[in-house]
Every structure is written in C-alpha cells, then in structure tokens.
mmCIF file with all atom_site columns, C-alpha atoms in Angstrom:
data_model
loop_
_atom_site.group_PDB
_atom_site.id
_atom_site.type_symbol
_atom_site.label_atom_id
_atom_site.label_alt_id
_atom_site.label_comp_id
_atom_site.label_asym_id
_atom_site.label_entity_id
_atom_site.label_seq_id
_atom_site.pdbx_PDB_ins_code
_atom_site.Cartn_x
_atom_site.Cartn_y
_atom_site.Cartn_z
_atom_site.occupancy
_atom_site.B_iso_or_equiv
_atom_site.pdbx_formal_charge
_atom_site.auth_seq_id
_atom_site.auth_comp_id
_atom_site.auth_asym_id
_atom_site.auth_atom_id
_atom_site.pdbx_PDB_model_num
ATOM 1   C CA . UNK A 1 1   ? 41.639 -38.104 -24.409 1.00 50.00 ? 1   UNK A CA 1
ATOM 2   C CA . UNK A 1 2   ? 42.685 -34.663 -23.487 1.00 59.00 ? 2   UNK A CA 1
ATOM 3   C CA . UNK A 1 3   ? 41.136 -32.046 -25.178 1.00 69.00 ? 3   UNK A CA 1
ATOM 4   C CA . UNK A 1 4   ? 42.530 -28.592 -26.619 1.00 76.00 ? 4   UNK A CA 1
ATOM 5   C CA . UNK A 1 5   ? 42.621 -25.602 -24.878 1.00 80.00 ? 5   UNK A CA 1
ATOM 6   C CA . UNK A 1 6   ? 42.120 -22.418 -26.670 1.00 82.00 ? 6   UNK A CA 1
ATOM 7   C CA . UNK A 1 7   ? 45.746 -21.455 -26.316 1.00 85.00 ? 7   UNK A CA 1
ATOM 8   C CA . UNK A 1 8   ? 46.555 -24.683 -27.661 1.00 85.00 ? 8   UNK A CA 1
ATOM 9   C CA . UNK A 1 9   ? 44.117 -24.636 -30.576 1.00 86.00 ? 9   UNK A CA 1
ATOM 10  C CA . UNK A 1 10  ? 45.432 -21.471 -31.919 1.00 87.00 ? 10  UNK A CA 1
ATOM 11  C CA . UNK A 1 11  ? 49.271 -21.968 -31.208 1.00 88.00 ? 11  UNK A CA 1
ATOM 12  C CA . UNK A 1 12  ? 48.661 -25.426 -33.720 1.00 88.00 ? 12  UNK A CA 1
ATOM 13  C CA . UNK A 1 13  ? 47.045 -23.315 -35.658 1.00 86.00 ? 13  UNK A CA 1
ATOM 14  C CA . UNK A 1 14  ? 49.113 -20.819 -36.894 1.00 85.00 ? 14  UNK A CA 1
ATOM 15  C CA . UNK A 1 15  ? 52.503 -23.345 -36.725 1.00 83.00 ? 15  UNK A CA 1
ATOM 16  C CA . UNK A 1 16  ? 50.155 -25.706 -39.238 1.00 83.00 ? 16  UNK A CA 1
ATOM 17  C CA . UNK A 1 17  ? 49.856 -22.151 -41.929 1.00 80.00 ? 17  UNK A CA 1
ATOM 18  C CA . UNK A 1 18  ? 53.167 -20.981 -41.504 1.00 78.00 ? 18  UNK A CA 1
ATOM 19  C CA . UNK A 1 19  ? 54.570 -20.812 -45.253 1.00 73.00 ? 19  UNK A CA 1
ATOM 20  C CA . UNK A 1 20  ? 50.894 -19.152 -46.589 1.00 80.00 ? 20  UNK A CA 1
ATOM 21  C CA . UNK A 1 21  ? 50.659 -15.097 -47.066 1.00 78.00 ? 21  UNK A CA 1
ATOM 22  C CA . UNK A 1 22  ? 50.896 -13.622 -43.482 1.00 79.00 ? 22  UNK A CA 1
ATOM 23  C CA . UNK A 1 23  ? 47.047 -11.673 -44.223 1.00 82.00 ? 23  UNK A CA 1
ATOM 24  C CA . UNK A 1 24  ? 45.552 -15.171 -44.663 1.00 82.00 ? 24  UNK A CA 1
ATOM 25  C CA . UNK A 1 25  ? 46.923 -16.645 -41.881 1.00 83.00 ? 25  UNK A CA 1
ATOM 26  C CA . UNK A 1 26  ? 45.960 -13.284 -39.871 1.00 86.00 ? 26  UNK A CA 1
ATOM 27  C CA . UNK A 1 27  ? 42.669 -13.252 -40.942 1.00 88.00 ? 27  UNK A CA 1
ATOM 28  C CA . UNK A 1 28  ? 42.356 -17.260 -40.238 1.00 86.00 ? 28  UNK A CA 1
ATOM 29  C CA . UNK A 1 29  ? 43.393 -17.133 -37.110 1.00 87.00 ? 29  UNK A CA 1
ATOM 30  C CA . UNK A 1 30  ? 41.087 -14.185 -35.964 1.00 89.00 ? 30  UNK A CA 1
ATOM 31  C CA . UNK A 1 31  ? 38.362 -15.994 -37.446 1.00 89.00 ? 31  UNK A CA 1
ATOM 32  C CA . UNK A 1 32  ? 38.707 -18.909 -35.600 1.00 87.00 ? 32  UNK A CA 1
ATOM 33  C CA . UNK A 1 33  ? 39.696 -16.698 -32.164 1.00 88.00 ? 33  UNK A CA 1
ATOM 34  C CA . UNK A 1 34  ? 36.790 -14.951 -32.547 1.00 89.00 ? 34  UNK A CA 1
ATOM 35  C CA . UNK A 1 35  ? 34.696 -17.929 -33.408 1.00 87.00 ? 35  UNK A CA 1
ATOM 36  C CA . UNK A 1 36  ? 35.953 -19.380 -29.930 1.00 86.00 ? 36  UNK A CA 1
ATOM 37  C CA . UNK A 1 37  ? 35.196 -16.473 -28.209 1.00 86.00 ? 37  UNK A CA 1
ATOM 38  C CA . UNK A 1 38  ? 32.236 -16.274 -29.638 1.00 86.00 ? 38  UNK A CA 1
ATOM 39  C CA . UNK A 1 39  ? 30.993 -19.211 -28.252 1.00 84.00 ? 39  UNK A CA 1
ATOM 40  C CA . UNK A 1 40  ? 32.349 -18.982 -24.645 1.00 85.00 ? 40  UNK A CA 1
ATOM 41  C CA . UNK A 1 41  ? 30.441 -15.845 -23.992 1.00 84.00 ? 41  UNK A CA 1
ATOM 42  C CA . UNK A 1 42  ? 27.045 -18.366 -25.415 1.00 84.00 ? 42  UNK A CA 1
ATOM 43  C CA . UNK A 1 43  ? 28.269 -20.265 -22.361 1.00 82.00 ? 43  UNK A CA 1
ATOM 44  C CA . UNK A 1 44  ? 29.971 -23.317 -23.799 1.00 82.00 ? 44  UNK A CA 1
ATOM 45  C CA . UNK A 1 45  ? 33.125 -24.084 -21.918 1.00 82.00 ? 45  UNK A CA 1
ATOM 46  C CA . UNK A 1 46  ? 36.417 -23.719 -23.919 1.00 81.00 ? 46  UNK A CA 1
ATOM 47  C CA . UNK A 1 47  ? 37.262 -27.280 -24.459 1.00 80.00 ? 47  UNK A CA 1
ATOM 48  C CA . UNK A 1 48  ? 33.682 -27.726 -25.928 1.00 83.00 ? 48  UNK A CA 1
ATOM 49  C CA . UNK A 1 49  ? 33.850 -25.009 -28.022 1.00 83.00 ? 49  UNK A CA 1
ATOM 50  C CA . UNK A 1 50  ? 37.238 -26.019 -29.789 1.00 84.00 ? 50  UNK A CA 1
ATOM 51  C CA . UNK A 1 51  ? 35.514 -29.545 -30.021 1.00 83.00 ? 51  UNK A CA 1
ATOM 52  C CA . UNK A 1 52  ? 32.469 -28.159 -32.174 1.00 82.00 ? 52  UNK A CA 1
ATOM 53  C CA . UNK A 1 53  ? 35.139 -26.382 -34.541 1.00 84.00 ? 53  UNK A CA 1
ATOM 54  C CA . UNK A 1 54  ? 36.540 -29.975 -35.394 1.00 82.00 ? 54  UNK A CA 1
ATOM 55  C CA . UNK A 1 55  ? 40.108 -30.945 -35.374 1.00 85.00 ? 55  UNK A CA 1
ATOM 56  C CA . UNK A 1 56  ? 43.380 -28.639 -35.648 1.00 85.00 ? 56  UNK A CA 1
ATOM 57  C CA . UNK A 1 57  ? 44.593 -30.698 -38.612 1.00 85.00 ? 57  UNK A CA 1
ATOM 58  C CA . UNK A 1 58  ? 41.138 -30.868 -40.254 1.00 86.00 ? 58  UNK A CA 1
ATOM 59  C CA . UNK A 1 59  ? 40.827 -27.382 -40.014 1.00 87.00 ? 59  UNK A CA 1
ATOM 60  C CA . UNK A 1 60  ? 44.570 -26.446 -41.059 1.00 86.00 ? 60  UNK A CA 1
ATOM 61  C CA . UNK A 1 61  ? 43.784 -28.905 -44.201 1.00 84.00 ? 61  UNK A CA 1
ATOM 62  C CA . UNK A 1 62  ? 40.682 -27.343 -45.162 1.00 85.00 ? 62  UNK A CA 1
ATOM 63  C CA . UNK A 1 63  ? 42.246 -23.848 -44.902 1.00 86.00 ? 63  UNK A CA 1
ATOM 64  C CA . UNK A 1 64  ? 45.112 -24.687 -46.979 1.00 83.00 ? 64  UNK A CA 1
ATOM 65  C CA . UNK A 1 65  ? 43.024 -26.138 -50.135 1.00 81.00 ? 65  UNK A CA 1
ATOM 66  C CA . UNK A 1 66  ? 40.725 -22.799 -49.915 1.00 80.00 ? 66  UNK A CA 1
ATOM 67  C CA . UNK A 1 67  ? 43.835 -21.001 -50.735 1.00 79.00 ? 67  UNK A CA 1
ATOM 68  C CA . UNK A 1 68  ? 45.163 -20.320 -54.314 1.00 76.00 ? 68  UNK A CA 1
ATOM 69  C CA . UNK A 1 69  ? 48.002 -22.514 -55.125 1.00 73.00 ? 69  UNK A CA 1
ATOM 70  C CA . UNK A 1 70  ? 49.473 -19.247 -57.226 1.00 72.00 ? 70  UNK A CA 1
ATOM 71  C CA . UNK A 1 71  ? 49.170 -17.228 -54.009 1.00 70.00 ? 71  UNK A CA 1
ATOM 72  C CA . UNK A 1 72  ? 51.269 -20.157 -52.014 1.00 71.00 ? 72  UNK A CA 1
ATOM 73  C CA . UNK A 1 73  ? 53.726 -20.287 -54.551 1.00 67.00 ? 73  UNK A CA 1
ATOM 74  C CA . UNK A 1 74  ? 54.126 -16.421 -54.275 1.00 65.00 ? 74  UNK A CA 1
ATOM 75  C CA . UNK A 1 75  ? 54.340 -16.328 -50.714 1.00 59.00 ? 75  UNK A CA 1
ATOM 76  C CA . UNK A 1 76  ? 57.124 -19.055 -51.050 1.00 61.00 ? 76  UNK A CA 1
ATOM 77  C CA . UNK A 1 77  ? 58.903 -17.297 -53.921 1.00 57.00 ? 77  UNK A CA 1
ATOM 78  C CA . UNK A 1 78  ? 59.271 -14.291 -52.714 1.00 58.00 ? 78  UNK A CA 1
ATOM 79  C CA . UNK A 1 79  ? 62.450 -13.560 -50.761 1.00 55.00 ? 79  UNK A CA 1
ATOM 80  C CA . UNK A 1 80  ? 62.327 -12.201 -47.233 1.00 55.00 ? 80  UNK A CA 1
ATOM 81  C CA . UNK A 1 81  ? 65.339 -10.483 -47.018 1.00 56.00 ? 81  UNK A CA 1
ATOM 82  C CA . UNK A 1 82  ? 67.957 -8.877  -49.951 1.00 66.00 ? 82  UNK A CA 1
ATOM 83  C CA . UNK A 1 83  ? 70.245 -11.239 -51.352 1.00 61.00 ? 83  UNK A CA 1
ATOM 84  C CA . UNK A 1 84  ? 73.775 -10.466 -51.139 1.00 67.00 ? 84  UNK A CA 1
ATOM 85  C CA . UNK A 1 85  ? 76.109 -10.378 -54.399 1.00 72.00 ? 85  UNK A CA 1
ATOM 86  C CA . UNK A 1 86  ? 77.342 -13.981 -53.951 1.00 69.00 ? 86  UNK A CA 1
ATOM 87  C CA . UNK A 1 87  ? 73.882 -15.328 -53.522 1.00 62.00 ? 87  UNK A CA 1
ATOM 88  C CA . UNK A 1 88  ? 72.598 -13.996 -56.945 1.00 68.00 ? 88  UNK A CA 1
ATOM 89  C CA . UNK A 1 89  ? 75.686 -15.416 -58.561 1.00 72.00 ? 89  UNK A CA 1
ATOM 90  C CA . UNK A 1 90  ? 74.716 -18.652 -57.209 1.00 73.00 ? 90  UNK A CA 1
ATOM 91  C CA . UNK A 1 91  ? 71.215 -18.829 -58.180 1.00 69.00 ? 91  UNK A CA 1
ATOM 92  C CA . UNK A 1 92  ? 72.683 -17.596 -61.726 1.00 75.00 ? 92  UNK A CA 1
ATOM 93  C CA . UNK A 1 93  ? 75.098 -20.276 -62.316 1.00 75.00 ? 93  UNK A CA 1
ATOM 94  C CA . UNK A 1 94  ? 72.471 -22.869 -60.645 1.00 75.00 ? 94  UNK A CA 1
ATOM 95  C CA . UNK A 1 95  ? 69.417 -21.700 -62.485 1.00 73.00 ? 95  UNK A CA 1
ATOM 96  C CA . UNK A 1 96  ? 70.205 -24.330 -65.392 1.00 79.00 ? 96  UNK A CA 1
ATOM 97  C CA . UNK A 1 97  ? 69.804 -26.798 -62.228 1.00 82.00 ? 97  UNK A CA 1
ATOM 98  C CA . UNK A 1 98  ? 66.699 -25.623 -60.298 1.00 71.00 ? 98  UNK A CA 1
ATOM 99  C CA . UNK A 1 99  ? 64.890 -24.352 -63.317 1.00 76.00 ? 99  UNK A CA 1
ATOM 100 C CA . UNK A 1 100 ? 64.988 -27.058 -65.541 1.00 84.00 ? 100 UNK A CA 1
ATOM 101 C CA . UNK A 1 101 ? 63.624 -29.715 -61.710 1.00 80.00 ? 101 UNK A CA 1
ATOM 102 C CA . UNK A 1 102 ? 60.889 -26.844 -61.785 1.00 76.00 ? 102 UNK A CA 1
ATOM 103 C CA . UNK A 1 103 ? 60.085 -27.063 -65.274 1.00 84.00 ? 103 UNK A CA 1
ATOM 104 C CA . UNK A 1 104 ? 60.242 -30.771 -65.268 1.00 86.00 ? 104 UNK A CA 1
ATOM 105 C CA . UNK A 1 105 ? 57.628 -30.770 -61.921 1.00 78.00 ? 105 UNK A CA 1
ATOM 106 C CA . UNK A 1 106 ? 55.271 -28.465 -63.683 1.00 79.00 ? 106 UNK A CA 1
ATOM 107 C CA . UNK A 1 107 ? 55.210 -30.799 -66.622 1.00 87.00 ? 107 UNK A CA 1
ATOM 108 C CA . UNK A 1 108 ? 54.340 -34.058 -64.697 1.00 85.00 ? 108 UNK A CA 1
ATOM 109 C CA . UNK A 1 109 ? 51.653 -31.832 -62.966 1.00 81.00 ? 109 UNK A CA 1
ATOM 110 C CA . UNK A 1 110 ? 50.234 -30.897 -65.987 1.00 85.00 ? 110 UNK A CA 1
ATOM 111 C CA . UNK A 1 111 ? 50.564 -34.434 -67.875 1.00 89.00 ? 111 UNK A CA 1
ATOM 112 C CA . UNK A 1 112 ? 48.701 -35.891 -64.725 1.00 85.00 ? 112 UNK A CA 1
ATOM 113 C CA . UNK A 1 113 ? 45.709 -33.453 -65.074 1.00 85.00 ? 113 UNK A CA 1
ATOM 114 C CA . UNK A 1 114 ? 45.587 -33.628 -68.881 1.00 90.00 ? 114 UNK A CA 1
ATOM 115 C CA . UNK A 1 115 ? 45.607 -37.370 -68.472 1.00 90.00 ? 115 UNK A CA 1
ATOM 116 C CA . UNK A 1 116 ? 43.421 -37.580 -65.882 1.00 87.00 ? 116 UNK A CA 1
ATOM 117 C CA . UNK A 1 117 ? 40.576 -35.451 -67.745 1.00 89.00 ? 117 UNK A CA 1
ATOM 118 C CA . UNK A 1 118 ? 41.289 -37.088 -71.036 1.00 93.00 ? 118 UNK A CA 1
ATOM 119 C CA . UNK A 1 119 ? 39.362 -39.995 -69.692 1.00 91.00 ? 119 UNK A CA 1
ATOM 120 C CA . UNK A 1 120 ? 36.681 -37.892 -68.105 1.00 92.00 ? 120 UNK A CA 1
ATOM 121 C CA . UNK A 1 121 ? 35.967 -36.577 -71.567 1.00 94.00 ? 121 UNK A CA 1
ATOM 122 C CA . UNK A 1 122 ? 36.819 -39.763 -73.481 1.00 94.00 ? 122 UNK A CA 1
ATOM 123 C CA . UNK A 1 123 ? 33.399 -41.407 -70.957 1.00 93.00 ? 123 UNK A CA 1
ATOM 124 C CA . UNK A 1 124 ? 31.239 -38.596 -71.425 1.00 94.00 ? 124 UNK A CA 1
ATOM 125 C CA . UNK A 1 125 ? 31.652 -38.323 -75.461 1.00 95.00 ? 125 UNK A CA 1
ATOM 126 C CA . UNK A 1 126 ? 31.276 -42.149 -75.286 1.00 94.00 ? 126 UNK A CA 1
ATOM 127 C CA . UNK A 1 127 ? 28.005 -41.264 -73.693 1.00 94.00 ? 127 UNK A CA 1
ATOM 128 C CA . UNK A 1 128 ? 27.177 -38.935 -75.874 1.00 94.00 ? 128 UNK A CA 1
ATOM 129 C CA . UNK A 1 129 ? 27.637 -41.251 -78.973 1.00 94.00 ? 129 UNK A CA 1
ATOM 130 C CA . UNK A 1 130 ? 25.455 -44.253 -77.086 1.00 93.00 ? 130 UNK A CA 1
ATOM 131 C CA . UNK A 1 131 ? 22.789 -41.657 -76.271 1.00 93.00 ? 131 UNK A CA 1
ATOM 132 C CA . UNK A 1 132 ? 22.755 -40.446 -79.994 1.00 94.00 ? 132 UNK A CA 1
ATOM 133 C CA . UNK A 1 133 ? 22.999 -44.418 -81.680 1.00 93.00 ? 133 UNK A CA 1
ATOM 134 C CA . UNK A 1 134 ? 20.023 -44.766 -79.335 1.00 93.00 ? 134 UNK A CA 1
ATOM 135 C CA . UNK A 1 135 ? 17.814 -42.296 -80.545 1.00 93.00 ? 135 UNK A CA 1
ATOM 136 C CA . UNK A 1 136 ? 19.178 -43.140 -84.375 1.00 93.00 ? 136 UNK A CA 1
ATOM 137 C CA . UNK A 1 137 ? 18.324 -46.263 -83.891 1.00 92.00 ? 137 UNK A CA 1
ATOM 138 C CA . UNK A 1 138 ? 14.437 -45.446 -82.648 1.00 92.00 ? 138 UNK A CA 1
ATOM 139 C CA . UNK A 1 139 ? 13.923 -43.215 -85.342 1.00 93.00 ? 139 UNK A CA 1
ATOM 140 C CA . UNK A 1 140 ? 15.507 -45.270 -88.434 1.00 92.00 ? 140 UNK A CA 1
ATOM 141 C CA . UNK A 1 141 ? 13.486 -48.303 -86.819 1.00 92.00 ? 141 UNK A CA 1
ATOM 142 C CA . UNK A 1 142 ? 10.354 -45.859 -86.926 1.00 92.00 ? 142 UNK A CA 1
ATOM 143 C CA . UNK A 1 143 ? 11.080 -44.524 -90.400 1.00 91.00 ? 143 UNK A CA 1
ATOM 144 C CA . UNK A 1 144 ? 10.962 -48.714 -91.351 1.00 90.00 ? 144 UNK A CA 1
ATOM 145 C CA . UNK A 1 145 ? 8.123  -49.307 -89.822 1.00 89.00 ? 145 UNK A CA 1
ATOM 146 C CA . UNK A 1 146 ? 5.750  -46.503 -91.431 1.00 89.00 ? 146 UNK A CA 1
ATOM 147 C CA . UNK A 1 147 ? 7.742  -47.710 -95.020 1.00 88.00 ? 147 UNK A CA 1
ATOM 148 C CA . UNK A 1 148 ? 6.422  -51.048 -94.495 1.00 84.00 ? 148 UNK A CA 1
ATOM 149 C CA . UNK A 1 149 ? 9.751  -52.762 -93.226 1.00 88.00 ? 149 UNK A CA 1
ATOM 150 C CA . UNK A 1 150 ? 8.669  -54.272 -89.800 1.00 88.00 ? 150 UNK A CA 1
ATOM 151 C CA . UNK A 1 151 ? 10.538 -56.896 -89.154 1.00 90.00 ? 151 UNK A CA 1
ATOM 152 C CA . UNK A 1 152 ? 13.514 -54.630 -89.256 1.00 88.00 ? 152 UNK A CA 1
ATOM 153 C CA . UNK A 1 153 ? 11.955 -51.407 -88.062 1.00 90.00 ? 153 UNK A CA 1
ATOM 154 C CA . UNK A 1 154 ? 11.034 -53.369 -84.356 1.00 92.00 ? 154 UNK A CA 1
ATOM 155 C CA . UNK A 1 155 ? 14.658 -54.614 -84.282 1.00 92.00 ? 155 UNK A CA 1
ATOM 156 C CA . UNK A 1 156 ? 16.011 -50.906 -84.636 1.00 91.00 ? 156 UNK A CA 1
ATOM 157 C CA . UNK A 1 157 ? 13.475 -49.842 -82.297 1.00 91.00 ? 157 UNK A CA 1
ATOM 158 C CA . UNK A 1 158 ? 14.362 -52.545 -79.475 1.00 93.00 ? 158 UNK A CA 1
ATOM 159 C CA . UNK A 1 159 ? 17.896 -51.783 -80.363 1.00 92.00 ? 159 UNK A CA 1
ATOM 160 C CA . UNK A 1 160 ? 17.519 -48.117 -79.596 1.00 92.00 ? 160 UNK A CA 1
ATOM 161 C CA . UNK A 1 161 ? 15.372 -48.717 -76.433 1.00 93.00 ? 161 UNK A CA 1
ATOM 162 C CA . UNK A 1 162 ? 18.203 -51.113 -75.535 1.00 94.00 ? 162 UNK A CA 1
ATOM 163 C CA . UNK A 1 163 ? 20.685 -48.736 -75.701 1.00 92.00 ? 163 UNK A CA 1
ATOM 164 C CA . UNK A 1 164 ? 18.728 -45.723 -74.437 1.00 91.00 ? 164 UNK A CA 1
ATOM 165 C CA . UNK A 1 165 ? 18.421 -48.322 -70.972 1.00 92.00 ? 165 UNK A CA 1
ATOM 166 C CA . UNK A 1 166 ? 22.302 -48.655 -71.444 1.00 92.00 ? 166 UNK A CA 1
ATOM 167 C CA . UNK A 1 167 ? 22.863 -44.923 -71.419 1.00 92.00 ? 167 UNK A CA 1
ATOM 168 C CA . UNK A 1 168 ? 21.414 -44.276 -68.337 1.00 93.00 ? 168 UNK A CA 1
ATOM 169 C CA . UNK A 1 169 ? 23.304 -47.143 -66.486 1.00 93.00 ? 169 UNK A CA 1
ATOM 170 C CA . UNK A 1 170 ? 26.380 -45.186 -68.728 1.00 93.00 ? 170 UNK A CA 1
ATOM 171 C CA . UNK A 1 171 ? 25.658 -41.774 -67.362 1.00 95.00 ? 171 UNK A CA 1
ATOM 172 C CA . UNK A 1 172 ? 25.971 -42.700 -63.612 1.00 94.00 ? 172 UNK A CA 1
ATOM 173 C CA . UNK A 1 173 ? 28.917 -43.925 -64.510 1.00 93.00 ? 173 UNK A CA 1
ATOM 174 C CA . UNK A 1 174 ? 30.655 -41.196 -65.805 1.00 93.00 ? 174 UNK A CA 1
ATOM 175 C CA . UNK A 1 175 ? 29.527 -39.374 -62.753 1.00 94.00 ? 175 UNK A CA 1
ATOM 176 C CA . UNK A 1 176 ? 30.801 -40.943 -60.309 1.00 94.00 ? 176 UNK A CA 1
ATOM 177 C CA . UNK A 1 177 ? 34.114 -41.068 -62.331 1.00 93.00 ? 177 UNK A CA 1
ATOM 178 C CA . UNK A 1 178 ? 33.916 -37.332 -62.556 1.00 94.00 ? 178 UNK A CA 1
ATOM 179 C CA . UNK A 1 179 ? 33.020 -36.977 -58.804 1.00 94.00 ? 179 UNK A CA 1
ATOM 180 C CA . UNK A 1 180 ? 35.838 -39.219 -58.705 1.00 92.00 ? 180 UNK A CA 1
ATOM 181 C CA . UNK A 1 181 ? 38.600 -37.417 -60.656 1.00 91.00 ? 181 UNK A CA 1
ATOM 182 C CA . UNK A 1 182 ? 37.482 -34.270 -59.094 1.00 90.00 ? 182 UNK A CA 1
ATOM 183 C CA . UNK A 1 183 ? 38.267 -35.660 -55.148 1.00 88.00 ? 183 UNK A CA 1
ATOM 184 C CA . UNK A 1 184 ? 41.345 -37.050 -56.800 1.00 88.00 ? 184 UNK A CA 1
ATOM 185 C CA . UNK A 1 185 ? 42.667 -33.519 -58.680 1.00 85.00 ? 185 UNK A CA 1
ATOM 186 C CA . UNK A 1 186 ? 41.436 -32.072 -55.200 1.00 83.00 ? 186 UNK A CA 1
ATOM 187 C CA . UNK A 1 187 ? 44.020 -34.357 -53.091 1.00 84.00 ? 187 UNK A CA 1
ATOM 188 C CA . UNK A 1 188 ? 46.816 -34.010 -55.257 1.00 83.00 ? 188 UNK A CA 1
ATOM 189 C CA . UNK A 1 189 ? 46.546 -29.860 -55.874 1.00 81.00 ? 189 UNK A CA 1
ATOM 190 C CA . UNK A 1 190 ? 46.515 -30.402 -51.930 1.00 80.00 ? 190 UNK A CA 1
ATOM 191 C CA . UNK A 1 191 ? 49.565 -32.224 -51.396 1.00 80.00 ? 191 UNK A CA 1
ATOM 192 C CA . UNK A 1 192 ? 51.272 -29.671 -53.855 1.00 78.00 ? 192 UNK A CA 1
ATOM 193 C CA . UNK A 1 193 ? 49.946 -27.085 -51.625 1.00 77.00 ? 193 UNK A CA 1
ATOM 194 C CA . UNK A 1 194 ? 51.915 -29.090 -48.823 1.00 75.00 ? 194 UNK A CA 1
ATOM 195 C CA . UNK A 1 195 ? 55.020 -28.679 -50.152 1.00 72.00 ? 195 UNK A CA 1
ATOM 196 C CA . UNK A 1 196 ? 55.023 -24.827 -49.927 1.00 68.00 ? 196 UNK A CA 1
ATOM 197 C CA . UNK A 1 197 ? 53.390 -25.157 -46.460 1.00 69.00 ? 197 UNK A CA 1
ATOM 198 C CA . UNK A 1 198 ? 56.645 -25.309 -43.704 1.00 59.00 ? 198 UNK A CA 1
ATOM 199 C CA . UNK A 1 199 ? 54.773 -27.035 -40.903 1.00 48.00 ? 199 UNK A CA 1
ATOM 200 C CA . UNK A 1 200 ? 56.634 -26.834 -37.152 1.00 42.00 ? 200 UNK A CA 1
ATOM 201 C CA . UNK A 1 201 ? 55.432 -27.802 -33.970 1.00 40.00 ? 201 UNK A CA 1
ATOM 202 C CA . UNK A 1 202 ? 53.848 -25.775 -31.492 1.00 38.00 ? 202 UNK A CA 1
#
C-alpha cells in the first residue's frame, strides 16, 4: 500500500476539520506540520514519519472528540456572511419548523444519556445495598452469637460472608458497565460531533 506524503497528510487533514472553529483547526494542523517536520530533520523519511503519527482518519477522529461539542455547535451556528431581508423573514416564518426538529433532537439526546446513566446508578446503589445487607448480616449474626443464639447467629454470619463474596463479583460488574456506558456516551457525543463536521475530499 502506498503511503502518505506530507502534502497529502495535511491536505486530508484539514478537509477532515473543516466545519470546527478556524483557530483549532489552525493550531491542529501546525501541530501536526510541525510534528512532521520535526521528525524529518531526526532523519526519518517523510512517509515514515506520517506512519508513526497513525492514520489521517484516526487522527481527524481523535481531534474532533477533544473538541467541545458547544464550541462545534457555535462554529456551525454562527453565520458567515449578513443575511439579507428575505432570508430573516424566512427563518422567522420557519422557526416553528426548525426549532421545534432542534428541540425535539436535544430531547432524544438527553433522554438517551439520562437513560443510559439511570442504569449505571440503578447497579451501583444495588451494590451499595448488597455490600451493606452483607455487613448487616455479619454483625446481627455476631450480635446472636455473643446473646447465646448460635444456630442463627452462624447462619447470618455465612449469609453475610456469602454476600460480601457476591459483592465483589457485583462490583466488577458495575465497572465494566460503567467503562462500558462511558465508551458508549463517548461514540455517540462523537457522531453528534459528526454532524456539524462538513467533511470534503482532498
């Protein structure tokens, strides 16, 4: 396979961020010219130095999600030019249109999210209530064994021990759902990203 030249690199580059505020994609794109550079004069031939940076799209990607989705949505927002009479009369009698898809996106968004951490918090105070019948459990069972209740005080106690041996199995669980939900939040406030980012070909 062909690799990039420089040239190339950076002309993908800055076609991939066109849509994000012109100082980001500025100060990406000398970052990663100078980066280049930077390892040419080490030596390294130009091919193999935009092979150590990783791939265009990787890179574009990774840019993208470092950047405030409020600062995207500004960039997009904000007009370029004036907008003649006829054009704000338009966007008047259309607002009852485009505001109420906007308002209607921004809800889904947000019921997705909410939805989404509900059950992060619904496993983790599920946890929290094992963890706590576990040590009840140990201590009522202790509290029956000093009162002369044995029998039943070594039940709670093996109870509690049981569950304390459940609550770790428990926790992991809720982590990797949280490490989970958190790749998952990270994708989709990504995509949303997307759709402010106008991508064109070199």
């Amino acid at each position: 396979m062909r690799m990039m030249t420089k040239q190339e690199f950076l002309s993908k580059l800055r076609s991939g961020l066109v849509g994000l505020p012109q100082n980001e994609v500025e100060e990406r794109f000398e970052f990663y010219r100078e980066m280049i550079d930077d390892r040419m004069e080490e030596g390294i031939s130009e091919e193999e130095a935009i092979s150590d940076i990783g791939d265009v799209d990787e890179v574009i990607s990774r840019i993208i999600s470092e950047i405030p989705l409020t600062k995207i949505v500004k960039e997009k927002i904000t007009p370029n030019k004036k907008f003649k009479a006829w054009e704000i009369v338009l966007l008047i009698l259309g607002s009852p249109i485009w505001l109420s898809l906007i308002i209607a996106a921004i809800a889904v968004v947000l019921a997705v999210y909410i939805s989404l951490w509900s059950v992060i918090i619904s496993l983790w105070a599920a946890f929290g209530s094992v963890v706590g019948c576990a040590f009840g459990g140990i201590l009522s069972g202790a509290f029956f064994v000093i009162n002369g209740n044995i029998i039943k005080g070594i039940a709670l106690i093996g109870a509690g021990i049981t569950l304390l041996g459940l609550s770790i199995l428990f926790f992991y669980g809720c982590k990797a759902a949280t490490d989970g939900i958190i790749k998952l939040t990270k994708v989709i406030a990504l995509k949303i990203k997307n759709c402010f980012v106008k991508k064109e070909e070199a």
